[in-house]
Amino acid sequence: MRFFGILVIIFLSISSFSQKREKKKSVIPENQGDSLKLEAMLIDAEKQLILENFAKALNGFTVALEMNSRSAAINFKIAQVLTKSGEGQKAIPYGLKAIELDPENKYYRLLLARIYQSVGFDVEAAKTYEQLLELYPSEENALYELAELYQLTGKTEELFAVFDKIENELGVKEEIVREKQRIYMKEGKPDNIVREYKKLIAAYPNESSYRIELISFLIQNRRLEEASGEIVEYQLLEPVSSKVTLLKSEVEWRRGNYENSMELLKEAFESPTIDFESKFQILSSYFLASTSQPERARLTKLTLGLAEEYAEEYKAQVFAADMLYGDGEKQQSLNYYLKAVRLKPANFSVWQDILNIEGELNQTDSMIVHSQEALEYFPNQALLYYFAGTGFLIRKEFKKAVKMLDTGKKYTVDPNLLTVFYGQLGDAYNGLEENEKSYKAYDNALLNDFKNDHVLNNYSYFLSLEGKNLDRALEMSTQLINQHPDNPTYLDTHGWVLYMRGDFEKSRKYLEKAATLDENGTIIEHFGDVLFQLGQTEEALKQWERAKEAGGTSELIDKKIAERKLYE
């Protein structure tokens, strides 16, 4: 019964309103039976409209219109039904008829304007809104919808005229000011933006945030004198304010008075009224603007204080880590990244930072532990398998290295990273003395990147040690030294390939150069070996003794020296 009551109220409002305006022209049925029939028809049509049975609603209102052809309200309802059912163009004549019958009804004009918009008749929509505003200058819906229409159609001049009407009729509105500022920002008109801020401040003098925004805008645009003047005005309202202290600090920073700026910033940070997010944003902006090491050092000190004060804030720990890494303090940076990942372990980028630093610091054991820990959260991240596999490779745990690298390459979509995986797999299989698998992995790596230095070097060197496919080995080592003529490792590899081919004169040339560039025991021992092959026993002995002193030689070095003979 309550639902029926609502429908009756709707009907009565339509009927009584339309009858008052249409008394002279109305053709409402005069006998009671027809009136009751019309009433029932309108109630049912309104019910169908509410239930979104648009076809039935349209049929009902159409029949009602036949019974009362001069009803503005029924024309309005038919226009409404057609609009809701997506037939905007068919709705237009009914909207126009409703206005013709009742020209002062603002809701009829609003509906017609919206119908025009829905079918893309923007000019007609604008005219309808403007006609409505001539009748009702303070009609808020019309003002805002007309503004939106001009905004969507890019008519800036007309849009600003409507903004002026809104402010004249309704007063200064924040959303209007914001939209004006957005447009002025796009047009590069900072003076106009400042003017709008001042308008907001005048309209809402007790809203301090507007003045803070104005000061920040002036500082960002290096209008420091104006900013200082506004700070003085602000202090009249709030003599003691940590926000003011922050703003003063930023002004001093922009003027190059870094010591004063840091003192003010430190003072502001000690205030409990400044939250973490504000402090974080301020320090971030200062770091971006810093240009000298002394400035960064002061900021880093404040950043570390922030990380200590907010020990449970993930962003504080990451920020401190980033700053320290930028200053070259890798171990300290690592410590803060580790704190961050304990607070928020499901963050891949921080794990990546941790593993990169541990790799740079040769912290192999930690790199293995942390890569495996990260895999618990990111089991499909190829890079984590790479770090774990590389760690096991360094520790000569070749089976574990193969397992990690072979799994990781399945998740790799980057061809460059896939090359690295195959290269490391080649090294791991070589460590297991599974040479054919090693060479196959190297071949796969070179399919992706035929110039990969690491693969070319190790592949050619291991082939030479086995004395196998030396032509291929020579081709690869030659490519290497052409690309890197002064790299002692690659010179040694090329020289050793030539040595294994029996080309001792050429081998000597490259091994001698390598032994001159790098005090490496293996390289120097190789140089001694080729000298011995060339009959220069005394010189070979000197190089072997030099190699032993450098370290990293073969197990045969003592025997070579003691017996003055070459053992391979």
Short mmCIF file of C-alpha atoms in Angstrom, two decimals, residues 19-466:
data_model
loop_
_atom_site.label_atom_id
_atom_site.label_comp_id
_atom_site.label_asym_id
_atom_site.label_seq_id
_atom_site.Cartn_x
_atom_site.Cartn_y
_atom_site.Cartn_z
CA GLN A 19 -4.26 21.96 -14.12
CA LYS A 20 -3.41 25.21 -12.36
CA ARG A 21 -1.47 26.38 -15.38
CA GLU A 22 -3.80 24.94 -18.00
CA LYS A 23 -7.18 25.88 -16.57
CA LYS A 24 -8.27 27.86 -19.64
CA LYS A 25 -6.87 25.50 -22.28
CA SER A 26 -7.23 22.12 -20.58
CA VAL A 27 -9.22 19.40 -22.25
CA ILE A 28 -9.30 17.12 -19.19
CA PRO A 29 -12.35 14.88 -19.41
CA GLU A 30 -15.27 16.46 -17.63
CA ASN A 31 -17.10 13.30 -16.56
CA GLN A 32 -15.90 11.50 -13.46
CA GLY A 33 -15.43 8.15 -15.19
CA ASP A 34 -12.95 9.50 -17.72
CA SER A 35 -11.09 11.39 -14.98
CA LEU A 36 -10.71 8.22 -12.94
CA LYS A 37 -9.54 6.34 -16.03
CA LEU A 38 -6.89 9.05 -16.71
CA GLU A 39 -5.77 8.96 -13.10
CA ALA A 40 -5.38 5.18 -13.19
CA MET A 41 -3.49 5.39 -16.49
CA LEU A 42 -1.02 7.95 -15.11
CA ILE A 43 -0.45 5.98 -11.91
CA ASP A 44 0.29 2.79 -13.84
CA ALA A 45 2.57 4.58 -16.33
CA GLU A 46 4.55 6.16 -13.50
CA LYS A 47 4.85 2.76 -11.84
CA GLN A 48 6.20 1.22 -15.08
CA LEU A 49 8.70 4.08 -15.39
CA ILE A 50 9.98 3.47 -11.87
CA LEU A 51 10.31 -0.25 -12.69
CA GLU A 52 12.15 0.72 -15.90
CA ASN A 53 9.53 -0.97 -18.07
CA PHE A 54 9.93 1.85 -20.56
CA ALA A 55 7.74 0.44 -23.36
CA LYS A 56 4.77 0.02 -21.03
CA ALA A 57 5.39 3.41 -19.44
CA LEU A 58 5.52 5.08 -22.87
CA ASN A 59 2.31 3.38 -23.93
CA GLY A 60 0.55 4.52 -20.76
CA PHE A 61 1.67 8.14 -20.99
CA THR A 62 0.81 8.22 -24.73
CA VAL A 63 -2.74 7.08 -24.03
CA ALA A 64 -2.96 9.64 -21.22
CA LEU A 65 -1.80 12.36 -23.62
CA GLU A 66 -4.59 11.42 -26.02
CA MET A 67 -7.01 11.98 -23.15
CA ASN A 68 -5.37 15.29 -22.12
CA SER A 69 -3.49 16.69 -25.12
CA ARG A 70 -2.72 20.06 -23.49
CA SER A 71 -0.88 18.64 -20.46
CA ALA A 72 2.68 19.95 -20.18
CA ALA A 73 3.40 17.42 -17.44
CA ILE A 74 2.45 14.42 -19.62
CA ASN A 75 4.58 15.72 -22.49
CA PHE A 76 7.42 16.08 -19.97
CA LYS A 77 6.95 12.47 -18.78
CA ILE A 78 6.96 11.12 -22.35
CA ALA A 79 10.19 13.03 -23.05
CA GLN A 80 11.64 11.59 -19.86
CA VAL A 81 10.69 8.00 -20.79
CA LEU A 82 12.11 8.31 -24.30
CA THR A 83 15.35 9.78 -22.94
CA LYS A 84 15.77 6.97 -20.41
CA SER A 85 15.18 4.37 -23.12
CA GLY A 86 17.90 5.91 -25.32
CA GLU A 87 15.64 7.62 -27.85
CA GLY A 88 16.72 11.20 -27.24
CA GLN A 89 15.86 12.58 -30.67
CA LYS A 90 12.27 11.31 -30.39
CA ALA A 91 12.07 12.97 -26.96
CA ILE A 92 12.90 16.48 -28.26
CA PRO A 93 9.42 17.39 -29.65
CA TYR A 94 7.78 16.40 -26.37
CA GLY A 95 10.31 18.44 -24.39
CA LEU A 96 9.64 21.45 -26.60
CA LYS A 97 5.87 20.98 -26.25
CA ALA A 98 6.12 20.82 -22.46
CA ILE A 99 7.98 24.17 -22.44
CA GLU A 100 5.49 25.70 -24.88
CA LEU A 101 2.62 24.76 -22.56
CA ASP A 102 4.47 25.78 -19.38
CA PRO A 103 7.36 28.13 -20.29
CA GLU A 104 8.27 29.01 -16.70
CA ASN A 105 8.87 25.46 -15.48
CA LYS A 106 12.63 25.17 -14.94
CA TYR A 107 12.60 21.36 -14.75
CA TYR A 108 11.22 21.11 -18.28
CA ARG A 109 14.03 23.29 -19.62
CA LEU A 110 16.64 21.33 -17.68
CA LEU A 111 15.38 18.08 -19.17
CA LEU A 112 15.34 19.48 -22.70
CA ALA A 113 18.91 20.78 -22.33
CA ARG A 114 20.07 17.36 -21.13
CA ILE A 115 18.26 15.67 -24.03
CA TYR A 116 20.06 17.96 -26.48
CA GLN A 117 23.39 17.06 -24.85
CA SER A 118 22.64 13.35 -24.99
CA VAL A 119 22.20 13.47 -28.79
CA GLY A 120 25.14 15.83 -29.39
CA PHE A 121 23.17 19.02 -30.01
CA ASP A 122 25.52 21.12 -27.87
CA VAL A 123 24.55 24.51 -29.35
CA GLU A 124 20.85 23.89 -28.68
CA ALA A 125 21.69 22.60 -25.18
CA ALA A 126 23.66 25.76 -24.39
CA LYS A 127 20.83 28.00 -25.65
CA THR A 128 18.32 26.12 -23.50
CA TYR A 129 20.48 26.50 -20.38
CA GLU A 130 20.94 30.20 -21.12
CA GLN A 131 17.18 30.71 -21.57
CA LEU A 132 16.61 28.97 -18.26
CA LEU A 133 19.17 31.23 -16.55
CA GLU A 134 17.41 34.31 -17.91
CA LEU A 135 14.34 33.16 -15.98
CA TYR A 136 16.20 31.80 -12.96
CA PRO A 137 19.70 33.38 -12.71
CA SER A 138 20.54 31.45 -9.52
CA GLU A 139 19.56 28.01 -10.81
CA GLU A 140 22.61 26.06 -9.64
CA ASN A 141 22.07 22.93 -11.76
CA ALA A 142 21.82 24.98 -14.94
CA LEU A 143 24.91 27.04 -14.11
CA TYR A 144 27.08 24.00 -13.42
CA GLU A 145 25.77 21.96 -16.33
CA LEU A 146 26.28 24.83 -18.74
CA ALA A 147 29.83 25.24 -17.42
CA GLU A 148 30.47 21.54 -17.92
CA LEU A 149 29.09 21.74 -21.45
CA TYR A 150 31.43 24.60 -22.37
CA GLN A 151 34.32 22.78 -20.72
CA LEU A 152 33.69 19.62 -22.75
CA THR A 153 33.40 21.57 -25.99
CA GLY A 154 36.54 23.62 -25.28
CA LYS A 155 34.80 27.00 -25.27
CA THR A 156 37.02 28.68 -22.69
CA GLU A 157 35.70 32.22 -23.10
CA GLU A 158 32.08 31.12 -22.64
CA LEU A 159 33.16 28.86 -19.76
CA PHE A 160 34.74 31.75 -17.87
CA ALA A 161 31.62 33.85 -18.45
CA VAL A 162 29.58 31.12 -16.75
CA PHE A 163 32.14 30.92 -13.93
CA ASP A 164 31.62 34.65 -13.38
CA LYS A 165 27.84 34.13 -13.26
CA ILE A 166 28.24 31.36 -10.70
CA GLU A 167 30.40 33.57 -8.49
CA ASN A 168 28.01 36.52 -8.86
CA GLU A 169 24.95 34.44 -8.04
CA LEU A 170 26.30 31.84 -5.61
CA GLY A 171 29.53 33.33 -4.30
CA VAL A 172 33.14 32.13 -4.61
CA LYS A 173 33.24 28.33 -4.94
CA GLU A 174 36.42 26.33 -4.42
CA GLU A 175 35.70 23.90 -7.28
CA ILE A 176 35.29 26.81 -9.71
CA VAL A 177 38.53 28.43 -8.56
CA ARG A 178 40.36 25.10 -8.94
CA GLU A 179 39.09 24.68 -12.48
CA LYS A 180 40.13 28.22 -13.39
CA GLN A 181 43.58 27.59 -11.95
CA ARG A 182 43.90 24.35 -13.91
CA ILE A 183 43.17 26.22 -17.14
CA TYR A 184 45.50 29.08 -16.22
CA MET A 185 48.24 26.57 -15.43
CA LYS A 186 47.80 24.99 -18.85
CA GLU A 187 47.92 28.44 -20.47
CA GLY A 188 51.00 29.48 -18.46
CA LYS A 189 49.35 32.34 -16.56
CA PRO A 190 50.78 32.27 -13.02
CA ASP A 191 49.54 35.79 -12.19
CA ASN A 192 45.96 34.67 -12.77
CA ILE A 193 46.51 31.62 -10.56
CA VAL A 194 47.75 33.88 -7.76
CA ARG A 195 44.72 36.14 -8.23
CA GLU A 196 42.39 33.16 -7.82
CA TYR A 197 44.18 32.07 -4.64
CA LYS A 198 43.71 35.55 -3.21
CA LYS A 199 40.03 35.45 -4.13
CA LEU A 200 39.67 32.18 -2.19
CA ILE A 201 41.52 33.62 0.80
CA ALA A 202 39.29 36.71 0.84
CA ALA A 203 36.14 34.57 0.64
CA TYR A 204 37.28 32.11 3.31
CA PRO A 205 39.66 34.02 5.61
CA ASN A 206 39.61 31.32 8.29
CA GLU A 207 40.70 28.56 5.90
CA SER A 208 44.48 28.66 6.37
CA SER A 209 45.16 25.92 3.81
CA TYR A 210 44.45 28.33 0.93
CA ARG A 211 47.13 30.74 2.10
CA ILE A 212 49.57 27.84 2.56
CA GLU A 213 48.89 26.74 -1.02
CA LEU A 214 49.45 30.27 -2.29
CA ILE A 215 52.78 30.57 -0.49
CA SER A 216 53.91 27.17 -1.80
CA PHE A 217 52.94 28.17 -5.33
CA LEU A 218 54.90 31.42 -5.06
CA ILE A 219 57.96 29.56 -3.76
CA GLN A 220 57.79 26.99 -6.56
CA ASN A 221 57.68 29.83 -9.08
CA ARG A 222 60.63 31.56 -7.36
CA ARG A 223 58.53 34.59 -6.39
CA LEU A 224 60.29 34.64 -3.05
CA GLU A 225 59.59 38.24 -2.03
CA GLU A 226 55.86 37.75 -2.56
CA ALA A 227 56.05 34.46 -0.66
CA SER A 228 57.77 36.17 2.27
CA GLY A 229 55.06 38.84 2.31
CA GLU A 230 52.33 36.20 2.42
CA ILE A 231 54.18 34.41 5.23
CA VAL A 232 54.06 37.63 7.27
CA GLU A 233 50.29 37.85 6.64
CA TYR A 234 49.88 34.23 7.67
CA GLN A 235 51.79 34.79 10.90
CA LEU A 236 49.29 37.48 11.89
CA LEU A 237 46.67 34.72 11.97
CA GLU A 238 48.90 31.97 13.39
CA PRO A 239 51.94 33.46 15.17
CA VAL A 240 53.27 30.02 16.18
CA SER A 241 53.05 27.51 13.36
CA SER A 242 55.34 24.71 12.27
CA LYS A 243 53.90 25.11 8.76
CA VAL A 244 55.21 28.67 8.67
CA THR A 245 58.62 27.42 9.80
CA LEU A 246 58.64 24.92 6.94
CA LEU A 247 57.73 27.60 4.43
CA LYS A 248 60.45 29.90 5.75
CA SER A 249 62.91 27.02 5.43
CA GLU A 250 61.95 26.50 1.80
CA VAL A 251 62.32 30.22 1.03
CA GLU A 252 65.80 30.21 2.59
CA TRP A 253 66.72 27.10 0.61
CA ARG A 254 65.66 28.71 -2.65
CA ARG A 255 67.73 31.77 -1.77
CA GLY A 256 70.79 29.58 -1.22
CA ASN A 257 70.91 30.13 2.53
CA TYR A 258 71.27 26.42 3.22
CA GLU A 259 72.41 26.59 6.84
CA ASN A 260 69.47 28.81 7.82
CA SER A 261 67.16 26.57 5.84
CA MET A 262 68.39 23.43 7.59
CA GLU A 263 68.01 24.99 11.04
CA LEU A 264 64.43 25.98 10.27
CA LEU A 265 63.70 22.58 8.75
CA LYS A 266 65.09 20.80 11.81
CA GLU A 267 62.98 23.04 14.06
CA ALA A 268 59.85 22.22 12.06
CA PHE A 269 60.57 18.49 12.07
CA GLU A 270 60.70 18.50 15.86
CA SER A 271 57.10 19.66 15.97
CA PRO A 272 54.50 16.93 16.56
CA THR A 273 52.05 18.80 14.31
CA ILE A 274 53.97 17.90 11.15
CA ASP A 275 53.07 14.37 10.04
CA PHE A 276 55.40 11.87 8.41
CA GLU A 277 53.99 12.29 4.91
CA SER A 278 54.60 16.05 4.97
CA LYS A 279 58.17 15.57 6.18
CA PHE A 280 58.77 12.93 3.54
CA GLN A 281 57.47 15.13 0.71
CA ILE A 282 59.56 18.10 1.88
CA LEU A 283 62.79 16.11 2.12
CA SER A 284 62.13 14.54 -1.28
CA SER A 285 61.70 17.94 -2.92
CA TYR A 286 64.84 19.26 -1.21
CA PHE A 287 66.90 16.32 -2.44
CA LEU A 288 65.70 16.86 -5.98
CA ALA A 289 66.76 20.50 -5.77
CA SER A 290 70.12 19.87 -4.04
CA THR A 291 73.21 20.51 -6.16
CA SER A 292 76.20 20.10 -3.83
CA GLN A 293 77.58 17.43 -1.52
CA PRO A 294 77.36 19.60 1.64
CA GLU A 295 73.64 20.13 0.94
CA ARG A 296 73.11 16.40 0.46
CA ALA A 297 75.04 15.61 3.64
CA ARG A 298 72.76 17.86 5.70
CA LEU A 299 69.68 16.36 4.10
CA THR A 300 70.95 12.81 4.59
CA LYS A 301 71.38 13.52 8.30
CA LEU A 302 67.76 14.68 8.53
CA THR A 303 66.64 11.68 6.50
CA LEU A 304 68.36 9.26 8.88
CA GLY A 305 66.69 11.04 11.78
CA LEU A 306 63.35 10.60 10.03
CA ALA A 307 64.01 6.88 9.52
CA GLU A 308 64.84 6.52 13.21
CA GLU A 309 61.79 8.50 14.35
CA TYR A 310 59.47 6.52 12.07
CA ALA A 311 61.09 3.10 12.40
CA GLU A 312 57.86 1.37 11.36
CA GLU A 313 57.39 3.48 8.23
CA TYR A 314 58.43 1.53 5.15
CA LYS A 315 58.88 4.67 3.02
CA ALA A 316 61.18 6.23 5.62
CA GLN A 317 63.55 3.25 5.50
CA VAL A 318 63.58 3.08 1.69
CA PHE A 319 64.16 6.82 1.43
CA ALA A 320 67.13 6.62 3.81
CA ALA A 321 68.51 3.67 1.84
CA ASP A 322 68.16 5.52 -1.46
CA MET A 323 69.95 8.59 -0.11
CA LEU A 324 72.80 6.57 1.38
CA TYR A 325 73.28 4.60 -1.82
CA GLY A 326 73.43 7.86 -3.76
CA ASP A 327 76.16 9.00 -1.37
CA GLY A 328 78.15 5.81 -1.99
CA GLU A 329 77.41 4.34 1.45
CA LYS A 330 76.44 0.92 0.13
CA GLN A 331 76.61 -1.11 3.35
CA GLN A 332 74.56 1.43 5.30
CA SER A 333 72.14 1.63 2.41
CA LEU A 334 71.78 -2.16 2.44
CA ASN A 335 70.94 -2.12 6.15
CA TYR A 336 68.04 0.28 5.59
CA TYR A 337 66.74 -1.68 2.60
CA LEU A 338 66.72 -4.77 4.80
CA LYS A 339 64.73 -2.87 7.44
CA ALA A 340 62.26 -1.82 4.76
CA VAL A 341 61.76 -5.33 3.43
CA ARG A 342 61.04 -6.62 6.93
CA LEU A 343 58.21 -4.07 7.13
CA LYS A 344 56.86 -4.78 3.65
CA PRO A 345 58.31 -7.99 2.20
CA ALA A 346 56.08 -8.08 -0.87
CA ASN A 347 58.00 -5.34 -2.67
CA PHE A 348 60.10 -6.67 -5.51
CA SER A 349 62.06 -3.49 -6.27
CA VAL A 350 63.53 -3.37 -2.74
CA TRP A 351 64.60 -7.02 -2.92
CA GLN A 352 66.26 -6.19 -6.23
CA ASP A 353 68.13 -3.29 -4.60
CA ILE A 354 69.26 -5.58 -1.77
CA LEU A 355 70.58 -8.24 -4.14
CA ASN A 356 72.30 -5.73 -6.41
CA ILE A 357 74.19 -4.23 -3.47
CA GLU A 358 75.13 -7.64 -2.07
CA GLY A 359 76.46 -8.54 -5.50
CA GLU A 360 78.49 -5.32 -5.64
CA LEU A 361 79.88 -5.96 -2.14
CA ASN A 362 80.64 -9.64 -2.94
CA GLN A 363 78.37 -10.77 -0.10
CA THR A 364 77.64 -14.07 -1.80
CA ASP A 365 76.17 -15.94 1.17
CA SER A 366 73.71 -13.13 1.93
CA MET A 367 72.81 -12.84 -1.74
CA ILE A 368 71.85 -16.53 -1.83
CA VAL A 369 69.82 -16.33 1.40
CA HIS A 370 67.94 -13.18 0.38
CA SER A 371 67.25 -14.28 -3.19
CA GLN A 372 65.69 -17.49 -1.87
CA GLU A 373 63.71 -15.53 0.71
CA ALA A 374 62.43 -13.19 -2.00
CA LEU A 375 61.38 -16.19 -4.11
CA GLU A 376 58.84 -17.06 -1.41
CA TYR A 377 56.99 -13.87 -2.38
CA PHE A 378 57.88 -13.73 -6.08
CA PRO A 379 58.29 -17.31 -7.38
CA ASN A 380 57.92 -16.20 -11.01
CA GLN A 381 60.62 -13.52 -11.02
CA ALA A 382 63.51 -14.71 -13.19
CA LEU A 383 65.97 -12.21 -11.75
CA LEU A 384 65.77 -13.82 -8.29
CA TYR A 385 66.78 -17.19 -9.76
CA TYR A 386 69.66 -15.45 -11.49
CA PHE A 387 71.01 -14.01 -8.22
CA ALA A 388 70.62 -17.34 -6.41
CA GLY A 389 72.19 -19.29 -9.29
CA THR A 390 75.08 -16.84 -9.58
CA GLY A 391 75.70 -17.09 -5.83
CA PHE A 392 75.87 -20.88 -5.97
CA LEU A 393 78.14 -20.63 -9.03
CA ILE A 394 80.56 -18.38 -7.12
CA ARG A 395 80.55 -20.87 -4.22
CA LYS A 396 81.22 -23.67 -6.73
CA GLU A 397 77.99 -25.42 -5.74
CA PHE A 398 77.39 -26.23 -9.37
CA LYS A 399 74.40 -28.58 -9.04
CA LYS A 400 72.45 -25.98 -7.07
CA ALA A 401 73.51 -23.33 -9.56
CA VAL A 402 72.21 -25.42 -12.49
CA LYS A 403 68.90 -26.03 -10.71
CA MET A 404 68.33 -22.32 -10.05
CA LEU A 405 69.46 -21.12 -13.46
CA ASP A 406 67.56 -23.78 -15.38
CA THR A 407 64.35 -22.92 -13.49
CA GLY A 408 64.84 -19.17 -13.81
CA LYS A 409 65.31 -19.15 -17.58
CA LYS A 410 61.78 -20.56 -17.95
CA TYR A 411 60.40 -17.34 -16.46
CA THR A 412 62.58 -15.08 -18.60
CA VAL A 413 60.93 -12.97 -21.28
CA ASP A 414 63.82 -10.52 -21.79
CA PRO A 415 66.18 -11.91 -24.48
CA ASN A 416 69.17 -10.12 -22.93
CA LEU A 417 68.53 -11.73 -19.55
CA LEU A 418 68.01 -15.10 -21.25
CA THR A 419 71.50 -14.76 -22.77
CA VAL A 420 72.92 -14.20 -19.28
CA PHE A 421 71.09 -17.28 -17.96
CA TYR A 422 72.49 -19.49 -20.73
CA GLY A 423 75.97 -18.05 -20.18
CA GLN A 424 75.85 -18.83 -16.45
CA LEU A 425 74.44 -22.29 -17.17
CA GLY A 426 77.39 -22.91 -19.49
CA ASP A 427 79.77 -22.04 -16.63
CA ALA A 428 77.86 -24.22 -14.14
CA TYR A 429 77.83 -27.27 -16.43
CA ASN A 430 81.55 -26.76 -17.05
CA GLY A 431 82.06 -26.85 -13.28
CA LEU A 432 80.25 -30.21 -13.25
CA GLU A 433 82.51 -31.33 -16.16
CA GLU A 434 79.41 -31.86 -18.30
CA ASN A 435 81.11 -30.28 -21.27
CA GLU A 436 78.54 -31.03 -23.97
CA LYS A 437 75.75 -29.45 -21.91
CA SER A 438 78.08 -26.53 -21.24
CA TYR A 439 78.77 -25.96 -24.94
CA LYS A 440 75.07 -26.29 -25.81
CA ALA A 441 74.21 -23.61 -23.23
CA TYR A 442 76.91 -21.32 -24.66
CA ASP A 443 75.55 -21.90 -28.19
CA ASN A 444 72.05 -20.92 -27.01
CA ALA A 445 73.46 -17.78 -25.44
CA LEU A 446 75.22 -16.78 -28.66
CA LEU A 447 72.03 -17.33 -30.65
CA ASN A 448 70.55 -14.42 -28.69
CA ASP A 449 73.72 -12.31 -28.57
CA PHE A 450 76.62 -13.39 -30.78
CA LYS A 451 78.82 -10.60 -29.35
CA ASN A 452 78.46 -11.52 -25.67
CA ASP A 453 81.94 -11.06 -24.19
CA HIS A 454 81.50 -13.36 -21.20
CA VAL A 455 80.26 -16.27 -23.32
CA LEU A 456 82.84 -15.78 -26.10
CA ASN A 457 85.65 -15.76 -23.55
CA ASN A 458 84.61 -18.76 -21.45
CA TYR A 459 83.45 -20.84 -24.41
CA SER A 460 86.70 -20.38 -26.34
CA TYR A 461 88.84 -20.88 -23.21
CA PHE A 462 87.12 -24.10 -22.15
CA LEU A 463 87.35 -25.45 -25.72
CA SER A 464 91.09 -24.72 -25.67
CA LEU A 465 91.54 -26.49 -22.33
CA GLU A 466 89.86 -29.56 -23.79
#
